[in-house]
Tab-separated table of C-alpha atoms in Angstrom:
chain	number	residue	atom	x	y	z
A	1	UNK	CA	-0.059	4.483	2.206
A	2	UNK	CA	1.757	6.479	4.615
A	3	UNK	CA	2.202	5.652	8.540
A	4	UNK	CA	5.047	7.965	9.509
A	5	UNK	CA	5.787	5.990	12.693
A	6	UNK	CA	9.153	7.227	12.829
A	7	UNK	CA	8.451	10.450	12.421
A	8	UNK	CA	5.123	10.953	14.183
A	9	UNK	CA	6.346	12.434	17.732
A	10	UNK	CA	8.122	15.240	15.424
A	11	UNK	CA	4.643	16.633	14.117
A	12	UNK	CA	3.980	18.723	17.543
A	13	UNK	CA	7.170	20.666	16.951
A	14	UNK	CA	6.202	21.916	13.650
A	15	UNK	CA	2.546	22.965	14.355
A	16	UNK	CA	2.116	26.316	15.064
A	17	UNK	CA	0.045	26.590	18.624
A	18	UNK	CA	-0.869	29.949	18.742
A	19	UNK	CA	-2.398	30.861	15.872
A	20	UNK	CA	-5.960	32.616	16.817
A	21	UNK	CA	-7.917	33.279	13.626
A	22	UNK	CA	-10.185	30.333	13.680
A	23	UNK	CA	-11.687	30.778	10.357
A	24	UNK	CA	-12.988	27.428	8.726
A	25	UNK	CA	-11.089	25.603	6.201
A	26	UNK	CA	-13.439	24.531	3.406
A	27	UNK	CA	-10.752	23.294	0.710
A	28	UNK	CA	-6.729	22.542	1.201
A	29	UNK	CA	-4.256	23.668	-1.696
A	30	UNK	CA	-1.946	20.893	-2.602
A	31	UNK	CA	1.554	22.052	-3.901
A	32	UNK	CA	2.794	18.796	-5.355
A	33	UNK	CA	5.569	20.008	-7.682
A	34	UNK	CA	4.326	23.391	-7.874
A	35	UNK	CA	7.775	24.740	-7.470
A	36	UNK	CA	9.238	22.467	-10.180
A	37	UNK	CA	7.043	23.562	-13.313
A	38	UNK	CA	9.739	21.888	-15.430
A	39	UNK	CA	9.235	18.411	-13.805
A	40	UNK	CA	5.335	18.262	-13.865
A	41	UNK	CA	5.741	16.957	-17.255
A	42	UNK	CA	7.645	14.027	-16.811
A	43	UNK	CA	5.949	13.094	-13.935
A	44	UNK	CA	2.487	12.924	-15.676
A	45	UNK	CA	3.652	11.146	-18.563
A	46	UNK	CA	5.299	8.856	-15.868
A	47	UNK	CA	2.491	8.703	-13.790
A	48	UNK	CA	0.068	8.038	-16.110
A	49	UNK	CA	1.946	4.968	-17.815
A	50	UNK	CA	1.977	3.398	-14.388
A	51	UNK	CA	-1.280	3.891	-13.441
A	52	UNK	CA	-2.565	2.414	-16.583
A	53	UNK	CA	-0.141	-0.661	-15.629
A	54	UNK	CA	-1.774	-0.728	-12.377
A	55	UNK	CA	-5.377	-0.722	-13.518
A	56	UNK	CA	-4.592	-3.496	-16.212
A	57	UNK	CA	-2.310	-5.598	-14.321
A	58	UNK	CA	-4.438	-5.875	-11.151
A	59	UNK	CA	-7.351	-6.147	-13.241
A	60	UNK	CA	-6.037	-9.108	-14.817
A	61	UNK	CA	-4.929	-10.672	-11.762
A	62	UNK	CA	-8.417	-10.053	-10.441
A	63	UNK	CA	-10.207	-11.673	-13.496
A	64	UNK	CA	-8.316	-14.654	-13.793
A	65	UNK	CA	-8.618	-15.559	-9.886
A	66	UNK	CA	-12.540	-15.498	-10.353
A	67	UNK	CA	-12.793	-16.998	-13.637
A	68	UNK	CA	-10.105	-19.771	-14.010
A	69	UNK	CA	-11.233	-22.629	-11.304
A	70	UNK	CA	-7.597	-23.699	-11.073
A	71	UNK	CA	-7.294	-20.684	-9.350
A	72	UNK	CA	-9.580	-21.095	-6.488
A	73	UNK	CA	-6.747	-21.839	-3.813
A	74	UNK	CA	-6.404	-19.413	-0.516
A	75	UNK	CA	-3.092	-18.174	-2.515
A	76	UNK	CA	-5.016	-16.340	-5.411
A	77	UNK	CA	-7.921	-15.453	-3.415
A	78	UNK	CA	-5.381	-13.380	-0.667
A	79	UNK	CA	-3.718	-12.345	-4.249
A	80	UNK	CA	-7.094	-10.845	-5.830
A	81	UNK	CA	-7.762	-9.138	-2.716
A	82	UNK	CA	-4.440	-7.706	-2.961
A	83	UNK	CA	-4.723	-6.496	-6.743
A	84	UNK	CA	-7.989	-5.113	-5.565
A	85	UNK	CA	-6.731	-3.011	-2.724
A	86	UNK	CA	-3.873	-1.619	-5.152
A	87	UNK	CA	-6.724	-0.283	-7.536
A	88	UNK	CA	-8.680	1.359	-4.847
A	89	UNK	CA	-5.724	3.402	-3.167
A	90	UNK	CA	-4.250	4.493	-6.315
A	91	UNK	CA	-7.464	5.422	-7.728
A	92	UNK	CA	-8.194	7.357	-4.574
A	93	UNK	CA	-5.417	9.827	-5.299
A	94	UNK	CA	-3.804	9.587	-8.840
A	95	UNK	CA	-6.620	10.855	-11.047
A	96	UNK	CA	-6.764	14.062	-8.913
A	97	UNK	CA	-2.893	13.897	-9.169
A	98	UNK	CA	-2.988	13.762	-12.916
A	99	UNK	CA	-5.788	16.222	-13.372
A	100	UNK	CA	-3.816	19.231	-11.088
A	101	UNK	CA	-1.390	18.886	-14.074
A	102	UNK	CA	-4.119	19.566	-16.369
A	103	UNK	CA	-5.114	22.646	-14.387
A	104	UNK	CA	-4.142	25.751	-12.650
A	105	UNK	CA	-6.700	24.406	-9.845
A	106	UNK	CA	-4.660	22.696	-7.344
A	107	UNK	CA	-7.569	22.325	-4.635
A	108	UNK	CA	-9.149	19.923	-2.744
A	109	UNK	CA	-12.286	20.205	-0.568
A	110	UNK	CA	-12.163	19.698	3.249
A	111	UNK	CA	-14.812	16.346	2.642
A	112	UNK	CA	-12.165	15.274	-0.275
A	113	UNK	CA	-9.438	15.267	1.760
A	114	UNK	CA	-11.175	13.252	4.149
A	115	UNK	CA	-12.018	11.064	1.670
A	116	UNK	CA	-8.707	10.362	0.659
A	117	UNK	CA	-7.084	10.406	3.939
A	118	UNK	CA	-9.561	7.506	4.822
A	119	UNK	CA	-8.728	5.351	1.412
A	120	UNK	CA	-4.903	5.812	2.400
A	121	UNK	CA	-5.107	4.590	6.131
A	122	UNK	CA	-7.645	1.692	5.158
A	123	UNK	CA	-5.322	0.583	2.226
A	124	UNK	CA	-2.377	0.505	4.021
A	125	UNK	CA	-3.620	-0.858	7.058
A	126	UNK	CA	-5.307	-3.571	5.405
A	127	UNK	CA	-2.231	-4.301	3.152
A	128	UNK	CA	-0.078	-5.024	6.073
A	129	UNK	CA	-2.446	-7.741	8.063
A	130	UNK	CA	-3.275	-9.003	4.304
A	131	UNK	CA	0.603	-9.549	4.118
A	132	UNK	CA	0.478	-11.105	7.438
A	133	UNK	CA	-1.866	-13.594	6.283
A	134	UNK	CA	-0.347	-14.364	3.088
A	135	UNK	CA	2.927	-15.497	5.100
A	136	UNK	CA	1.142	-17.493	7.236
A	137	UNK	CA	-0.659	-19.203	3.929
A	138	UNK	CA	2.938	-20.195	2.919
A	139	UNK	CA	4.172	-21.198	6.300
A	140	UNK	CA	1.141	-23.928	6.371
A	141	UNK	CA	1.830	-24.770	2.630
A	142	UNK	CA	5.865	-25.281	3.420
A	143	UNK	CA	6.023	-26.751	7.041
A	144	UNK	CA	2.479	-28.164	7.058
A	145	UNK	CA	1.559	-29.553	3.567
A	146	UNK	CA	-0.648	-32.352	4.082
A	147	UNK	CA	-2.692	-30.238	6.483
A	148	UNK	CA	-2.831	-27.572	4.003
A	149	UNK	CA	-6.408	-28.108	2.849
A	150	UNK	CA	-7.576	-28.704	6.622
A	151	UNK	CA	-6.007	-25.548	7.754
A	152	UNK	CA	-6.724	-23.136	4.862
A	153	UNK	CA	-10.407	-24.012	3.882
A	154	UNK	CA	-12.508	-21.774	2.673
A	155	UNK	CA	-13.979	-21.434	6.117
A	156	UNK	CA	-10.582	-20.318	7.045
A	157	UNK	CA	-9.421	-17.987	4.508
A	158	UNK	CA	-12.378	-15.937	3.862
A	159	UNK	CA	-12.708	-14.741	7.131
A	160	UNK	CA	-9.134	-14.093	7.292
A	161	UNK	CA	-9.028	-11.778	4.561
A	162	UNK	CA	-12.709	-10.288	5.826
A	163	UNK	CA	-10.817	-9.612	8.849
A	164	UNK	CA	-7.900	-7.696	7.277
A	165	UNK	CA	-10.523	-5.429	5.912
A	166	UNK	CA	-12.349	-5.052	8.815
A	167	UNK	CA	-9.374	-3.878	10.850
A	168	UNK	CA	-7.739	-1.647	8.288
A	169	UNK	CA	-11.342	0.012	7.688
A	170	UNK	CA	-11.754	0.854	11.332
A	171	UNK	CA	-8.542	1.719	12.234
A	172	UNK	CA	-9.388	4.369	9.260
A	173	UNK	CA	-12.182	5.622	10.599
A	174	UNK	CA	-10.977	6.306	14.002
A	175	UNK	CA	-7.548	8.043	12.589
A	176	UNK	CA	-9.775	10.163	9.765
A	177	UNK	CA	-12.273	10.926	12.074
A	178	UNK	CA	-9.852	12.315	14.707
A	179	UNK	CA	-7.735	14.380	11.832
A	180	UNK	CA	-10.767	16.144	10.387
A	181	UNK	CA	-12.669	16.992	13.823
A	182	UNK	CA	-9.480	19.350	14.513
A	183	UNK	CA	-9.977	23.153	13.920
A	184	UNK	CA	-7.820	24.110	10.553
A	185	UNK	CA	-7.051	28.242	10.501
A	186	UNK	CA	-5.292	30.335	8.169
A	187	UNK	CA	-3.061	28.839	6.308
A	188	UNK	CA	-4.606	25.571	4.315
A	189	UNK	CA	-1.741	24.672	1.741
A	190	UNK	CA	-0.400	21.011	2.610
A	191	UNK	CA	3.132	20.844	1.061
A	192	UNK	CA	2.293	17.346	-0.347
A	193	UNK	CA	0.760	15.458	-3.302
A	194	UNK	CA	-2.233	14.240	-1.222
A	195	UNK	CA	-3.644	14.847	2.203
A	196	UNK	CA	-1.147	13.002	3.514
A	197	UNK	CA	-2.351	13.044	7.579
A	198	UNK	CA	1.301	14.396	8.711
A	199	UNK	CA	1.280	17.448	6.196
A	200	UNK	CA	-2.471	18.003	7.001
A	201	UNK	CA	-1.566	17.776	11.032
A	202	UNK	CA	0.597	20.579	10.412
A	203	UNK	CA	-2.082	22.991	9.576
A	204	UNK	CA	-4.128	22.296	12.597
A	205	UNK	CA	-4.241	24.894	15.334
A	206	UNK	CA	-5.134	22.589	18.359
A	207	UNK	CA	-3.344	19.938	20.396
A	208	UNK	CA	-2.513	16.850	18.263
A	209	UNK	CA	-1.717	15.002	21.284
A	210	UNK	CA	-4.536	12.375	20.817
A	211	UNK	CA	-4.103	11.939	17.209
A	212	UNK	CA	-0.012	11.239	17.822
A	213	UNK	CA	-1.177	8.835	20.360
A	214	UNK	CA	-3.175	6.953	18.085
A	215	UNK	CA	-1.361	6.529	15.221
A	216	UNK	CA	1.503	5.563	17.846
A	217	UNK	CA	-0.677	2.729	18.698
A	218	UNK	CA	-1.841	1.851	15.371
A	219	UNK	CA	1.720	1.763	14.081
A	220	UNK	CA	2.618	-0.968	16.637
A	221	UNK	CA	-0.523	-2.883	15.822
A	222	UNK	CA	-0.628	-2.387	12.028
A	223	UNK	CA	2.906	-2.344	11.180
A	224	UNK	CA	5.061	-3.698	14.495
A	225	UNK	CA	2.705	-6.495	14.788
A	226	UNK	CA	2.355	-7.920	11.260
A	227	UNK	CA	6.586	-7.681	10.584
A	228	UNK	CA	6.840	-9.936	13.151
A	229	UNK	CA	4.536	-12.144	12.289
A	230	UNK	CA	6.024	-12.107	8.847
A	231	UNK	CA	9.651	-12.832	10.260
A	232	UNK	CA	8.321	-15.702	12.812
A	233	UNK	CA	6.571	-17.298	9.476
A	234	UNK	CA	9.445	-17.302	7.684
A	235	UNK	CA	12.078	-18.434	10.380
A	236	UNK	CA	10.080	-21.517	10.183
A	237	UNK	CA	10.000	-21.698	6.286
A	238	UNK	CA	13.691	-21.515	6.174
A	239	UNK	CA	14.325	-24.099	8.183
A	240	UNK	CA	12.099	-26.529	6.997
A	241	UNK	CA	13.398	-25.577	3.112
A	242	UNK	CA	16.845	-26.250	4.351
A	243	UNK	CA	15.916	-29.686	5.989
A	244	UNK	CA	14.473	-30.989	2.750
A	245	UNK	CA	17.267	-33.078	1.269
A	246	UNK	CA	17.511	-32.276	-2.386
A	247	UNK	CA	18.364	-29.098	-4.195
A	248	UNK	CA	15.299	-29.495	-6.370
A	249	UNK	CA	12.894	-29.820	-3.628
A	250	UNK	CA	14.660	-26.864	-1.918
A	251	UNK	CA	14.477	-24.453	-5.210
A	252	UNK	CA	10.588	-25.535	-5.875
A	253	UNK	CA	9.673	-24.660	-2.112
A	254	UNK	CA	11.312	-21.346	-1.970
A	255	UNK	CA	9.916	-20.384	-5.747
A	256	UNK	CA	6.489	-20.932	-3.937
A	257	UNK	CA	7.041	-17.675	-1.565
A	258	UNK	CA	9.816	-15.827	-3.362
A	259	UNK	CA	6.943	-13.357	-4.554
A	260	UNK	CA	5.389	-12.805	-1.759
A	261	UNK	CA	8.728	-12.253	0.207
A	262	UNK	CA	9.645	-10.119	-2.711
A	263	UNK	CA	6.382	-7.870	-2.116
A	264	UNK	CA	7.119	-7.404	1.012
A	265	UNK	CA	10.701	-6.242	1.085
A	266	UNK	CA	9.685	-3.650	-1.078
A	267	UNK	CA	6.199	-2.827	0.989
A	268	UNK	CA	8.212	-2.390	4.143
A	269	UNK	CA	11.333	-1.072	3.090
A	270	UNK	CA	10.049	1.692	1.258
A	271	UNK	CA	8.215	2.696	4.298
A	272	UNK	CA	11.260	2.251	6.543
A	273	UNK	CA	13.368	4.186	3.741
A	274	UNK	CA	10.553	7.001	3.815
A	275	UNK	CA	10.525	7.180	7.707
A	276	UNK	CA	13.950	6.753	8.987
A	277	UNK	CA	16.788	8.307	6.778
A	278	UNK	CA	17.905	10.925	8.771
A	279	UNK	CA	17.008	14.940	8.596
A	280	UNK	CA	18.881	17.838	6.813
A	281	UNK	CA	20.204	20.347	9.337
A	282	UNK	CA	20.206	23.314	6.812
A	283	UNK	CA	16.944	25.276	4.951
A	284	UNK	CA	18.587	24.324	1.556
A	285	UNK	CA	19.268	20.988	2.351
A	286	UNK	CA	15.823	20.602	3.471
A	287	UNK	CA	14.336	21.931	1.008
A	288	UNK	CA	15.682	19.301	-1.125
A	289	UNK	CA	15.082	16.697	1.227
A	290	UNK	CA	11.019	17.828	1.022
A	291	UNK	CA	11.115	17.745	-2.483
A	292	UNK	CA	13.039	13.966	-2.541
A	293	UNK	CA	10.461	12.988	-0.173
A	294	UNK	CA	7.347	13.977	-1.989
A	295	UNK	CA	9.014	12.462	-4.768
A	296	UNK	CA	9.568	8.839	-3.228
A	297	UNK	CA	6.128	9.292	-1.684
A	298	UNK	CA	4.594	9.337	-5.343
A	299	UNK	CA	6.460	6.878	-6.793
A	300	UNK	CA	5.608	4.547	-3.561
A	301	UNK	CA	2.316	4.941	-3.943
A	302	UNK	CA	2.328	3.709	-7.652
A	303	UNK	CA	5.359	1.729	-8.093
A	304	UNK	CA	4.355	-0.762	-5.323
A	305	UNK	CA	0.827	-1.269	-6.618
A	306	UNK	CA	2.569	-1.810	-10.489
A	307	UNK	CA	4.958	-4.213	-9.195
A	308	UNK	CA	2.725	-6.338	-7.384
A	309	UNK	CA	0.968	-8.048	-10.273
A	310	UNK	CA	3.972	-8.565	-12.271
A	311	UNK	CA	5.774	-9.745	-9.717
A	312	UNK	CA	3.564	-12.716	-9.191
A	313	UNK	CA	2.425	-13.228	-12.527
A	314	UNK	CA	6.004	-12.958	-14.603
A	315	UNK	CA	7.372	-16.411	-13.048
A	316	UNK	CA	3.314	-18.191	-12.333
A	317	UNK	CA	2.965	-20.555	-14.690
A	318	UNK	CA	-0.389	-20.721	-13.236
A	319	UNK	CA	-1.283	-16.734	-14.193
A	320	UNK	CA	-0.416	-17.436	-17.119
A	321	UNK	CA	-1.581	-20.609	-18.357
A	322	UNK	CA	-4.753	-19.059	-16.961
A	323	UNK	CA	-4.817	-15.582	-18.817
A	324	UNK	CA	-3.923	-17.964	-22.250
A	325	UNK	CA	-7.048	-19.907	-21.557
A	326	UNK	CA	-9.355	-16.893	-21.134
A	327	UNK	CA	-8.188	-15.222	-24.309
A	328	UNK	CA	-8.572	-18.846	-26.457
A	329	UNK	CA	-12.115	-19.111	-24.821
A	330	UNK	CA	-12.632	-15.638	-25.931
A	331	UNK	CA	-11.165	-16.514	-29.409
A	332	UNK	CA	-13.062	-19.470	-30.234
A	333	UNK	CA	-16.465	-17.563	-28.706
A	334	UNK	CA	-15.860	-14.992	-31.461
A	335	UNK	CA	-15.082	-17.248	-34.107
A	336	UNK	CA	-18.534	-19.029	-34.095
């Protein structure tokens, strides 16, 4: 989920516009941690473990949301879509990343790079919109509880989720098609684990002004607008909670949105940390920062999807009860 809002305008400075060799690039080389073989084994084990947790945790959320009728609510519909989104996002890059540790071949085809870029953009933009829709759901539940069944009816929340997926898909098609139509000549080495858009644009031997402009506009639509929407929603939520007379009532009201707020802080906080921190001046410092950026990006791509189901389920009695019921039903059916 790489947007690069704070670094996007620096892309042009890193592209050599004087390249004249227009040979067609059919594949890219993903550097990853090639310069640090001592780290590869450690990160292989860590990423494999986290990927399995992602599949298991998010898979459980999807299954219980479908099979338990008590969880057929707007919140769990949003949550199951978020879990499916996280599985799709990680599965578009992590398997290839893991396989690169087991073989000397660290390449990805031109079309494969485009597919990976498409899923990165689609899932990132969709999650931004989806998190803002979930904030609206929490706003209605706390600030207008009596009207919640009317406002958040199935006729409302299904189009909200569908719109999130459509918006993310349309943005991804636009950004990916603009990036992949560029001519790539000479160097085909991507200094990253995946086909990250900023790393790919550095290899283009053509003007990327249109790409820069379209990504700036996309960042405004899919980052800034959802963040503002979430902030406004939680301001109203906070004022409503503070007006509740009893401490127990305030605690219960806050607990209904604490999981979503935690996910929002992790998701946007990591993006800001990745792209808003200052750059190193000297070359040795720049190399260290570059490695740090790649490691942070790697863990951002797996840690956030891994934490989402844990955050929503550890303190959630409904999910625990649903899992227990499904397991009990399975045990009783096998006993017969």
